[in-house]
Amino acid sequence: MPMADAEDRAWAIRDGVLGLLYHAEIAGQELYSISAAAVSRVSDWGWDPINELEIIAASEYLVRAGFVRSHMTQANGMLIMPTMTASGVQKASNRISVRPGVDSSPSVAVTSPAPPAAPTMNGEDVTTEISRMWSIRDAILAWLYQEDAALREPTHVDAERIQESVSWQAAPITDEELSRDCRYLIESGYMRATATMQGVMLRPLITARGSDFAARGVSVQPGPERFAATTGVTNTFNITNNGPSQMAIQSTDFTQTLTVEGQRQQIDAVATALDEYAAQSPEAAGRVGNLPDELREAGSDPVANRGKLQTLLSAVVGIGALANSAGGQQLMQLAAPLIQSLAS
């Protein structure tokens, strides 16, 4: 096998350890410890085999740097039940090396002579799991924003209430996912809650930072700003500057600032487009559900119902992305700019 510069090798192992923890988190797995074999497999390692002492040294660095935490270690220094911090998640999700000085680099963290083509966990593509994880985090935040706007103080984070409030379309959110993603939102400063030993989050509250993200309808996912995919369906819109306003990439040109009456008319246009899309097939009707009626009801007062409308319109964007058709494209082009108008 090829040799590597000692310094480059050390940083590659650190990136590999963080990558292993990230993939485990996405897959909902809890690692008892970090093995050299697991790091090699996930990072598609192509250099000389990693040994246990290198894993221990890499883990110690990641803890000191604030990317990983662990409350216990084995006698040999190996971490027990290691997990990622919010800083570690941010690095790993953007595929940026933990090596200082490369944050601005557009390249991925190279953990082998040739970077792996796609994230894998035990040979399975985890791209879908990554998208789902960020959608759940956006959905939790959107729900908390609605609860705050209604002056409600929930006793605990409830998956069923979250899914109902955001018109969730993917597989049901599990307790493990809820615990994992609430931890991330807490560590990143988007929400506050008290965690029980069983992972239940009590007395959740949205923070000022979380309210800002939810009000603008953007995702908490690090990287290029994009619309929150609160329905469990990935949306591909990134947000970019276009003069003094913001535009959704792939959308038609639009004026971001609308009068209240203009917003009502635009909301009605979205609801009508949904009705037309739902009439195409039983499958489409199932995806749409009661969204048109909910939009028209909330659209009667766009100012008072701004948060709810942003959540409903995010669901419309998700339906449009899932449709992968001209009708779906129309839904996205109508809904995406309206989200931005409501956030302004």
Coordinates of N, CA, C and O in Angstrom, one line a residue, residues 145 149 258-261 263-264 267 298-309 342:
Y145 N -41.5 27.0 16.4 CA -41.9 28.3 16.0 C -43.4 28.6 16.0 O -43.9 29.6 16.5
A149 N -45.4 31.1 18.5 CA -46.3 32.1 17.9 C -47.7 32.0 18.5 O -48.4 33.0 18.7
L258 N -44.3 42.0 -1.3 CA -45.7 42.0 -1.8 C -46.6 42.7 -0.8 O -46.3 42.6 0.4
T259 N -47.7 43.3 -1.2 CA -48.6 43.9 -0.3 C -49.4 42.7 0.3 O -49.3 41.5 -0.2
V260 N -50.1 42.9 1.4 CA -50.9 41.8 2.0 C -51.9 41.3 1.0 O -52.1 40.0 0.9
E261 N -52.5 42.1 0.3 CA -53.5 41.7 -0.7 C -52.8 40.8 -1.8 O -53.3 39.8 -2.3
Q263 N -50.1 39.1 -1.4 CA -49.8 37.8 -0.7 C -51.0 36.9 -0.8 O -50.9 35.7 -1.1
R264 N -52.2 37.4 -0.4 CA -53.4 36.6 -0.5 C -53.7 36.1 -1.9 O -54.0 34.9 -2.0
I267 N -51.1 33.3 -2.6 CA -51.5 32.1 -1.8 C -52.6 31.3 -2.5 O -52.6 30.1 -2.6
A298 N -55.3 29.9 6.1 CA -54.3 30.7 6.7 C -54.0 32.0 5.9 O -53.6 33.0 6.4
G299 N -54.3 31.9 4.6 CA -54.0 33.0 3.7 C -55.0 34.2 3.9 O -54.8 35.3 3.4
S300 N -56.1 33.9 4.7 CA -57.0 35.0 4.9 C -56.4 36.1 5.7 O -56.8 37.3 5.7
D301 N -55.4 35.8 6.5 CA -54.6 36.8 7.2 C -53.1 36.4 7.2 O -52.6 35.8 8.1
P302 N -52.4 36.8 6.1 CA -51.0 36.4 6.0 C -50.1 36.9 7.1 O -49.1 36.3 7.4
V303 N -50.5 38.1 7.6 CA -49.6 38.7 8.7 C -49.7 37.8 10.0 O -48.6 37.4 10.5
A304 N -50.9 37.5 10.4 CA -51.0 36.8 11.7 C -50.6 35.3 11.5 O -50.1 34.7 12.5
N305 N -50.7 34.8 10.3 CA -50.4 33.4 10.1 C -49.1 33.2 9.3 O -49.0 32.1 8.6
R306 N -48.2 34.1 9.4 CA -47.0 34.0 8.6 C -46.2 32.7 8.8 O -45.8 32.1 7.9
G307 N -46.0 32.4 10.1 CA -45.2 31.2 10.4 C -45.9 29.9 9.8 O -45.2 29.1 9.2
K308 N -47.2 29.8 10.0 CA -47.9 28.6 9.5 C -47.9 28.6 8.0 O -47.7 27.5 7.4
L309 N -48.0 29.7 7.4 CA -48.0 29.8 5.9 C -46.6 29.4 5.4 O -46.5 28.6 4.4
L342 N -43.0 36.3 2.6 CA -43.5 36.2 3.9 C -42.4 36.5 5.0 O -42.7 36.9 6.1

